[in-house]
Amino acid sequence: MSKVKIAGHASGSGTLTIQAPDTSSSRTITLPDATGTLLNSDGSAASLTAIPAANITGTLPAIDGSNLTGIAGRRNMIINGDMKVSQRGTSWAAITSGVYSLDRWLFYHNLGAYTVTQDSTGADGFANSFKIDCTTADASVVADDYLLLRYTFEGQDLQCWKKGTASAESVTLSFWVKSNKTGDLAIHLFDADNTRGIGSTPTINSADTWEKKTITFAGDTTGAFNDDNAASLWLDFWFDGGSTYTGGSTPTSWEAVADSDRGAGTTLALADSTSNYLNITGVQLELGTAATEFEHRSYGEELALCQRYCTIMGGGYKGAKQNGTTVLTVTYDMPVAMRAEPTTTNNSVAAAWMDHDSYSGSTTSYTTTVSNMYGGGTVIRVNWGNFSGATDNRMALITSNAEITFDAEL
Amino acid sequence: MYKLVKVNENYAILRISDNAGIPRAEGNRDYQQFLQDIKDNDMSIVEGADIVSPDYVSLRRGDDGYSRIGEQLDMQYKNDGSWEAHILDVKTRHPKTNTGSTTVEVIPAWVQEEVDKLQEI
């Protein structure tokens, strides 16, 4: 028969009491058949802390969502972080600086020339990436040169950062990157409302290899983001630059922005050879200090999120109002509310129109300009101009396969 | 280069390089660039809006032109000379010599005023 031995401790002076509960029932407590120390328990389990997550297995009890931190709801504040949406096209040879290519991503450069593509390769689990291919090298970097990729946030989407308060939140950026070059990128968060910034310089360690980079930025107790639909924050990936933007030092804590700090620390020199390329995908920015797995969303969800900033509407039959003698006004019901009154471009596919009883003309040199936006961005009125022979205040029907791009990017 | 577009007293901007229509809206990045480009250059990069004076065809078809067909049929049924008088009146007021014209408007003052308000970012 096994025995129970209660032993004192030679160094201690206290008295250990085994207390019976107030009960009329007889109970048996079976001790574990193992060597170790019993866990503390104070009835509410408040003392049960630091249990390794790997040891929590089996069926969990129902837990109120308010007690689950860091995993509830949408985590990734980046739209199109996996580069799957590219409404404007898939390849831009000799891309102009400051032009949107893949949805939500803006490429700036004045150093060399580049082809940007929505590449059909990505890190494991990603079908696409943003590829920058240097087609004209420029190794002679001068002071004002820059080469960067930018994502811009609306201020109203950043209020959860609690920036400018004593309880400002940390945020964590993660992304996958691949390049033929090794060296440091410069990552910079630029608070455009308060002209403050913070940065980091992750390293590409191996050429031609997908690597995941993770950076946590501390919260900033100074300068709240404006709660509106304007640009409040730029997330910049610097790949090269002159001393105006790289001559300072990497701001490892929030500071009043110095231009020379914004790209400081980048050693990648992506512009120095036409052999150079860089792919990036899986970009995620989330609250907290941990980089969780990338939040994959369906194409439909991601497209809808992008359409707040860019929507392409196809052709067909469009009912219109004749407006003076040269303008036909069409009302568009947008798939999602646009951020602001958009710029419109058309692909110059011929457009014919007719009034109530006859064919009235066709042209490819029409213009499209937004007249008004209603319903918080869900309804947009567009003037098709450069027609002839219209009569004010009469109906018209436009027949055209022309596509109109509505662009309300930041 | 830009050209102003005016419809019903409302202005928009046409960017000539890509035929993009830019709304006169503070929240639009292309509109901000339009103002910045004027600030960096001068007003010579902007052309005023076209003001189109309609030709006689448009005028005769418009609100000030021929009556609706039902009304004209009614005049003809009455056969009291009113239909001929109506047609003659429209033709006289909008003669074939009016082939229409397009003039370019002077750039309105609001453009410079909004450039002046532009903040450096």
CSV table of C-alpha atoms in Angstrom, one decimal, chain A residues 21-337:
chain,number,residue,atom,x,y,z
A,21,PRO,CA,-14.4,23.0,3.6
A,22,ASP,CA,-17.8,23.5,5.1
A,23,THR,CA,-19.4,20.3,3.8
A,24,SER,CA,-21.3,17.3,5.0
A,25,SER,CA,-20.1,15.1,2.2
A,26,SER,CA,-17.0,12.9,2.3
A,27,ARG,CA,-14.5,13.6,-0.5
A,28,THR,CA,-11.3,12.0,-1.8
A,29,ILE,CA,-8.6,14.0,-3.4
A,30,THR,CA,-6.2,11.9,-5.5
A,31,LEU,CA,-2.7,13.3,-5.8
A,32,PRO,CA,-1.0,13.1,-9.2
A,33,ASP,CA,1.4,10.2,-9.7
A,34,ALA,CA,4.2,12.5,-10.7
A,35,THR,CA,7.1,14.5,-9.2
A,36,GLY,CA,6.7,18.3,-9.2
A,37,THR,CA,4.9,21.2,-7.6
A,38,LEU,CA,1.1,21.5,-7.5
A,39,LEU,CA,-0.3,24.5,-9.3
A,40,ASN,CA,-1.7,27.3,-7.2
A,41,SER,CA,-5.4,27.7,-7.4
A,42,ASP,CA,-7.5,30.3,-5.5
A,43,GLY,CA,-10.9,29.1,-6.7
A,44,SER,CA,-11.2,31.8,-9.5
A,45,ALA,CA,-8.0,30.4,-11.1
A,46,ALA,CA,-6.7,34.0,-11.1
A,47,SER,CA,-3.3,32.6,-10.1
A,48,LEU,CA,-3.1,30.3,-13.0
A,49,THR,CA,-0.9,32.4,-15.3
A,50,ALA,CA,1.8,31.8,-17.8
A,51,ILE,CA,0.5,28.4,-18.8
A,52,PRO,CA,2.3,27.5,-22.0
A,53,ALA,CA,-0.1,27.8,-24.9
A,54,ALA,CA,1.1,24.4,-26.2
A,55,ASN,CA,-0.3,22.8,-23.1
A,56,ILE,CA,-3.8,24.2,-23.5
A,57,THR,CA,-5.4,21.4,-25.6
A,58,GLY,CA,-8.7,19.7,-25.8
A,59,THR,CA,-12.1,21.5,-25.9
A,60,LEU,CA,-12.0,25.1,-24.7
A,61,PRO,CA,-14.9,26.5,-22.6
A,62,ALA,CA,-17.0,29.2,-24.1
A,63,ILE,CA,-15.0,32.4,-23.7
A,64,ASP,CA,-16.5,35.9,-24.0
A,65,GLY,CA,-15.0,37.6,-27.1
A,66,SER,CA,-14.1,40.6,-25.0
A,67,ASN,CA,-11.5,38.5,-23.3
A,68,LEU,CA,-9.9,37.5,-26.5
A,69,THR,CA,-7.3,40.1,-27.4
A,70,GLY,CA,-5.3,40.4,-30.6
A,71,ILE,CA,-7.3,37.8,-32.6
A,72,ALA,CA,-10.8,39.1,-32.9
A,73,GLY,CA,-12.1,40.8,-36.0
A,74,ARG,CA,-10.1,42.2,-38.9
A,75,ARG,CA,-6.4,42.4,-38.1
A,76,ASN,CA,-4.8,43.6,-41.3
A,77,MET,CA,-5.2,47.4,-41.9
A,78,ILE,CA,-3.6,47.1,-45.3
A,79,ILE,CA,-5.9,46.7,-48.2
A,80,ASN,CA,-4.5,44.5,-51.0
A,81,GLY,CA,-1.5,43.5,-49.0
A,82,ASP,CA,-1.3,40.2,-51.0
A,83,MET,CA,-1.3,42.2,-54.3
A,84,LYS,CA,-4.2,40.1,-55.7
A,85,VAL,CA,-6.2,43.1,-57.0
A,86,SER,CA,-4.9,45.1,-59.9
A,87,GLN,CA,-7.8,46.7,-61.7
A,88,ARG,CA,-5.8,49.2,-63.8
A,89,GLY,CA,-3.7,46.5,-65.5
A,90,THR,CA,-1.0,44.0,-64.8
A,91,SER,CA,2.2,45.6,-66.2
A,92,TRP,CA,3.5,49.1,-66.4
A,93,ALA,CA,6.6,49.6,-68.6
A,94,ALA,CA,8.7,52.7,-67.7
A,95,ILE,CA,6.2,53.5,-65.1
A,96,THR,CA,5.7,57.2,-64.3
A,97,SER,CA,6.5,58.2,-60.8
A,98,GLY,CA,3.5,58.9,-58.5
A,99,VAL,CA,1.1,56.7,-60.5
A,100,TYR,CA,-1.0,53.9,-59.0
A,101,SER,CA,-0.5,50.5,-60.5
A,102,LEU,CA,-1.7,47.6,-58.4
A,103,ASP,CA,-4.6,48.8,-56.3
A,104,ARG,CA,-3.7,51.0,-53.3
A,105,TRP,CA,0.1,50.9,-54.0
A,106,LEU,CA,1.9,54.0,-55.2
A,107,PHE,CA,5.4,53.8,-56.7
A,108,TYR,CA,7.7,56.9,-56.6
A,109,HIS,CA,11.0,57.3,-58.2
A,110,ASN,CA,13.3,59.8,-60.0
A,111,LEU,CA,16.2,57.4,-60.1
A,112,GLY,CA,16.5,55.0,-63.0
A,113,ALA,CA,13.5,53.5,-64.9
A,114,TYR,CA,11.3,50.5,-63.9
A,115,THR,CA,8.7,48.1,-65.1
A,116,VAL,CA,6.2,47.4,-62.4
A,117,THR,CA,4.1,44.2,-62.7
A,118,GLN,CA,1.5,42.3,-60.7
A,119,ASP,CA,3.7,39.2,-60.6
A,120,SER,CA,2.1,35.8,-60.6
A,121,THR,CA,4.5,34.5,-58.1
A,122,GLY,CA,4.7,35.1,-54.4
A,123,ALA,CA,5.9,33.7,-51.1
A,124,ASP,CA,4.5,30.4,-50.0
A,125,GLY,CA,0.7,30.8,-49.9
A,126,PHE,CA,0.6,33.9,-52.0
A,127,ALA,CA,-0.3,33.9,-55.7
A,128,ASN,CA,0.8,37.4,-56.4
A,129,SER,CA,3.4,40.0,-55.6
A,130,PHE,CA,4.3,43.6,-56.5
A,131,LYS,CA,7.4,43.4,-58.7
A,132,ILE,CA,9.8,46.2,-59.4
A,133,ASP,CA,12.2,45.5,-62.3
A,134,CYS,CA,15.0,48.0,-62.9
A,135,THR,CA,15.1,48.6,-66.7
A,136,THR,CA,17.4,51.7,-66.7
A,137,ALA,CA,20.1,51.7,-64.1
A,138,ASP,CA,21.4,54.8,-62.3
A,139,ALA,CA,24.2,54.2,-59.9
A,140,SER,CA,25.0,57.9,-59.6
A,141,VAL,CA,22.6,58.9,-56.8
A,142,VAL,CA,22.3,62.6,-56.2
A,143,ALA,CA,20.9,64.3,-53.1
A,144,ASP,CA,17.2,64.6,-54.1
A,145,ASP,CA,16.8,61.1,-55.6
A,146,TYR,CA,14.2,58.7,-54.2
A,147,LEU,CA,12.9,55.3,-54.9
A,148,LEU,CA,10.1,54.0,-52.8
A,149,LEU,CA,6.8,52.2,-52.6
A,150,ARG,CA,4.0,53.8,-50.6
A,151,TYR,CA,0.7,52.7,-49.0
A,152,THR,CA,-1.5,55.5,-47.7
A,153,PHE,CA,-4.1,55.3,-44.9
A,154,GLU,CA,-7.2,57.4,-44.2
A,155,GLY,CA,-7.1,58.9,-40.8
A,156,GLN,CA,-10.5,57.6,-39.8
A,157,ASP,CA,-9.2,54.0,-40.2
A,158,LEU,CA,-6.4,54.7,-37.7
A,159,GLN,CA,-8.3,55.8,-34.7
A,160,CYS,CA,-7.7,52.4,-33.0
A,161,TRP,CA,-4.0,53.3,-32.7
A,162,LYS,CA,-5.0,55.8,-30.0
A,163,LYS,CA,-2.2,57.9,-31.3
A,164,GLY,CA,-1.6,61.1,-29.3
A,165,THR,CA,-2.9,59.5,-26.1
A,166,ALA,CA,-1.2,58.0,-23.1
A,167,SER,CA,-2.4,54.6,-24.1
A,168,ALA,CA,-1.1,54.7,-27.7
A,169,GLU,CA,-0.9,51.3,-29.2
A,170,SER,CA,2.1,49.5,-30.7
A,171,VAL,CA,1.6,48.3,-34.3
A,172,THR,CA,3.4,45.4,-36.0
A,173,LEU,CA,4.3,45.3,-39.7
A,174,SER,CA,5.1,42.1,-41.5
A,175,PHE,CA,5.8,41.4,-45.1
A,176,TRP,CA,7.5,39.0,-47.5
A,177,VAL,CA,10.2,40.3,-49.8
A,178,LYS,CA,12.6,38.8,-52.4
A,179,SER,CA,15.3,40.5,-54.4
A,180,ASN,CA,18.5,39.7,-56.2
A,181,LYS,CA,20.1,42.2,-53.9
A,182,THR,CA,20.9,41.8,-50.3
A,183,GLY,CA,21.0,44.7,-47.9
A,184,ASP,CA,18.8,46.9,-45.8
A,185,LEU,CA,15.4,48.4,-46.7
A,186,ALA,CA,14.3,51.5,-44.9
A,187,ILE,CA,10.7,51.3,-43.6
A,188,HIS,CA,9.2,54.6,-42.6
A,189,LEU,CA,5.8,55.5,-41.1
A,190,PHE,CA,5.0,59.1,-41.8
A,191,ASP,CA,2.2,60.7,-39.8
A,192,ALA,CA,1.1,63.3,-42.3
A,193,ASP,CA,-1.2,65.0,-39.9
A,194,ASN,CA,1.5,65.8,-37.4
A,195,THR,CA,4.6,65.5,-39.5
A,196,ARG,CA,6.0,62.8,-37.2
A,197,GLY,CA,7.7,59.6,-38.1
A,198,ILE,CA,9.3,56.3,-37.0
A,199,GLY,CA,11.4,53.9,-39.0
A,200,SER,CA,13.3,50.6,-39.2
A,201,THR,CA,15.8,48.9,-41.5
A,202,PRO,CA,15.1,45.2,-42.0
A,203,THR,CA,17.7,43.3,-43.9
A,204,ILE,CA,17.3,41.1,-47.0
A,205,ASN,CA,19.8,38.4,-46.0
A,206,SER,CA,19.7,36.0,-49.0
A,207,ALA,CA,19.4,36.9,-52.7
A,208,ASP,CA,16.6,35.5,-54.7
A,209,THR,CA,14.9,34.1,-51.6
A,210,TRP,CA,11.5,34.9,-50.1
A,211,GLU,CA,12.1,36.2,-46.6
A,212,LYS,CA,9.5,37.3,-44.0
A,213,LYS,CA,10.3,40.5,-42.2
A,214,THR,CA,8.6,41.7,-39.0
A,215,ILE,CA,8.9,45.1,-37.3
A,216,THR,CA,7.0,46.4,-34.3
A,217,PHE,CA,6.6,50.1,-33.9
A,218,ALA,CA,6.0,51.6,-30.5
A,219,GLY,CA,2.8,53.7,-30.0
A,220,ASP,CA,3.1,57.5,-30.2
A,221,THR,CA,1.7,59.5,-27.4
A,222,THR,CA,2.0,62.7,-29.4
A,223,GLY,CA,-0.2,63.9,-32.2
A,224,ALA,CA,-3.6,62.3,-32.9
A,225,PHE,CA,-4.6,61.2,-36.4
A,226,ASN,CA,-7.4,63.3,-37.9
A,227,ASP,CA,-10.7,61.4,-37.9
A,228,ASP,CA,-11.5,62.0,-41.6
A,229,ASN,CA,-11.2,60.5,-45.1
A,230,ALA,CA,-8.0,62.3,-45.9
A,231,ALA,CA,-4.4,60.9,-45.9
A,232,SER,CA,-3.1,60.6,-42.4
A,233,LEU,CA,-0.3,58.0,-42.7
A,234,TRP,CA,2.2,56.9,-45.3
A,235,LEU,CA,3.9,53.5,-45.0
A,236,ASP,CA,7.0,53.9,-47.2
A,237,PHE,CA,9.4,51.2,-48.3
A,238,TRP,CA,12.6,52.9,-49.3
A,239,PHE,CA,14.8,51.0,-51.8
A,240,ASP,CA,17.3,53.7,-52.6
A,241,GLY,CA,17.7,57.5,-52.2
A,242,GLY,CA,20.0,60.5,-52.1
A,243,SER,CA,21.2,62.3,-49.0
A,244,THR,CA,18.2,64.5,-48.8
A,245,TYR,CA,16.2,61.5,-47.8
A,246,THR,CA,18.9,59.1,-46.5
A,247,GLY,CA,21.5,61.3,-45.0
A,248,GLY,CA,20.2,61.2,-41.4
A,249,SER,CA,19.7,58.3,-39.1
A,250,THR,CA,16.9,55.8,-38.8
A,251,PRO,CA,14.2,57.1,-36.3
A,252,THR,CA,13.8,54.2,-34.0
A,253,SER,CA,11.3,56.1,-31.9
A,254,TRP,CA,8.7,58.6,-33.0
A,255,GLU,CA,10.2,62.0,-33.9
A,256,ALA,CA,9.3,65.2,-35.7
A,257,VAL,CA,10.1,64.2,-39.3
A,258,ALA,CA,13.4,65.1,-40.7
A,259,ASP,CA,13.5,64.4,-44.4
A,260,SER,CA,17.0,63.0,-44.2
A,261,ASP,CA,15.7,60.3,-41.8
A,262,ARG,CA,12.9,59.0,-43.9
A,263,GLY,CA,15.0,56.7,-46.0
A,264,ALA,CA,18.0,56.6,-43.8
A,265,GLY,CA,19.7,53.2,-43.5
A,266,THR,CA,18.8,51.7,-46.8
A,267,THR,CA,21.7,50.0,-48.4
A,268,LEU,CA,19.8,48.0,-51.1
A,269,ALA,CA,20.7,50.4,-54.0
A,270,LEU,CA,18.0,48.9,-56.2
A,271,ALA,CA,18.7,51.4,-59.0
A,272,ASP,CA,22.3,50.4,-59.6
A,273,SER,CA,21.8,47.7,-62.2
A,274,THR,CA,19.3,46.5,-64.7
A,275,SER,CA,19.7,43.1,-63.2
A,276,ASN,CA,17.9,44.3,-60.1
A,277,TYR,CA,14.4,43.4,-59.1
A,278,LEU,CA,12.4,43.3,-55.9
A,279,ASN,CA,9.1,41.5,-55.1
A,280,ILE,CA,7.0,42.2,-52.1
A,281,THR,CA,3.8,40.7,-50.9
A,282,GLY,CA,1.9,39.6,-47.8
A,283,VAL,CA,2.1,43.1,-46.3
A,284,GLN,CA,0.2,43.2,-43.0
A,285,LEU,CA,0.0,46.0,-40.4
A,286,GLU,CA,-1.8,45.2,-37.2
A,287,LEU,CA,-2.3,46.4,-33.7
A,288,GLY,CA,-0.1,44.9,-31.0
A,289,THR,CA,3.4,43.6,-30.7
A,290,ALA,CA,2.9,40.2,-32.4
A,291,ALA,CA,2.9,39.5,-36.1
A,292,THR,CA,0.1,37.1,-36.6
A,293,GLU,CA,-0.4,35.0,-39.7
A,294,PHE,CA,-1.4,37.0,-42.8
A,295,GLU,CA,-5.1,37.6,-42.9
A,296,HIS,CA,-6.2,36.1,-46.3
A,297,ARG,CA,-9.4,37.6,-47.6
A,298,SER,CA,-11.4,36.4,-50.7
A,299,TYR,CA,-10.8,38.2,-54.0
A,300,GLY,CA,-14.4,39.6,-53.8
A,301,GLU,CA,-13.8,41.1,-50.3
A,302,GLU,CA,-10.4,42.6,-51.3
A,303,LEU,CA,-11.8,44.0,-54.5
A,304,ALA,CA,-14.7,45.7,-52.7
A,305,LEU,CA,-12.2,47.2,-50.2
A,306,CYS,CA,-10.2,48.5,-53.2
A,307,GLN,CA,-13.3,49.9,-55.0
A,308,ARG,CA,-13.6,52.6,-52.3
A,309,TYR,CA,-10.5,54.1,-54.0
A,310,CYS,CA,-10.7,52.8,-57.6
A,311,THR,CA,-13.7,51.4,-59.5
A,312,ILE,CA,-13.9,50.6,-63.2
A,313,MET,CA,-17.4,50.7,-64.7
A,314,GLY,CA,-18.0,48.9,-67.9
A,315,GLY,CA,-20.0,50.0,-71.0
A,316,GLY,CA,-23.4,49.1,-72.3
A,317,TYR,CA,-26.5,51.2,-72.7
A,318,LYS,CA,-26.5,54.3,-70.5
A,319,GLY,CA,-29.6,56.5,-70.1
A,320,ALA,CA,-28.5,60.1,-70.1
A,321,LYS,CA,-29.8,63.7,-70.0
A,322,GLN,CA,-28.8,66.0,-72.8
A,323,ASN,CA,-27.1,69.0,-71.2
A,324,GLY,CA,-26.7,71.9,-73.5
A,325,THR,CA,-25.6,70.9,-77.0
A,326,THR,CA,-22.4,68.9,-76.3
A,327,VAL,CA,-22.8,67.2,-73.0
A,328,LEU,CA,-24.7,64.0,-72.1
A,329,THR,CA,-25.0,63.4,-68.3
A,330,VAL,CA,-25.1,59.9,-66.9
A,331,THR,CA,-25.7,58.8,-63.4
A,332,TYR,CA,-23.6,55.9,-62.1
A,333,ASP,CA,-24.6,53.7,-59.1
A,334,MET,CA,-21.3,52.7,-57.6
A,335,PRO,CA,-20.6,49.2,-56.2
A,336,VAL,CA,-19.3,50.7,-53.0
A,337,ALA,CA,-19.2,54.3,-51.6
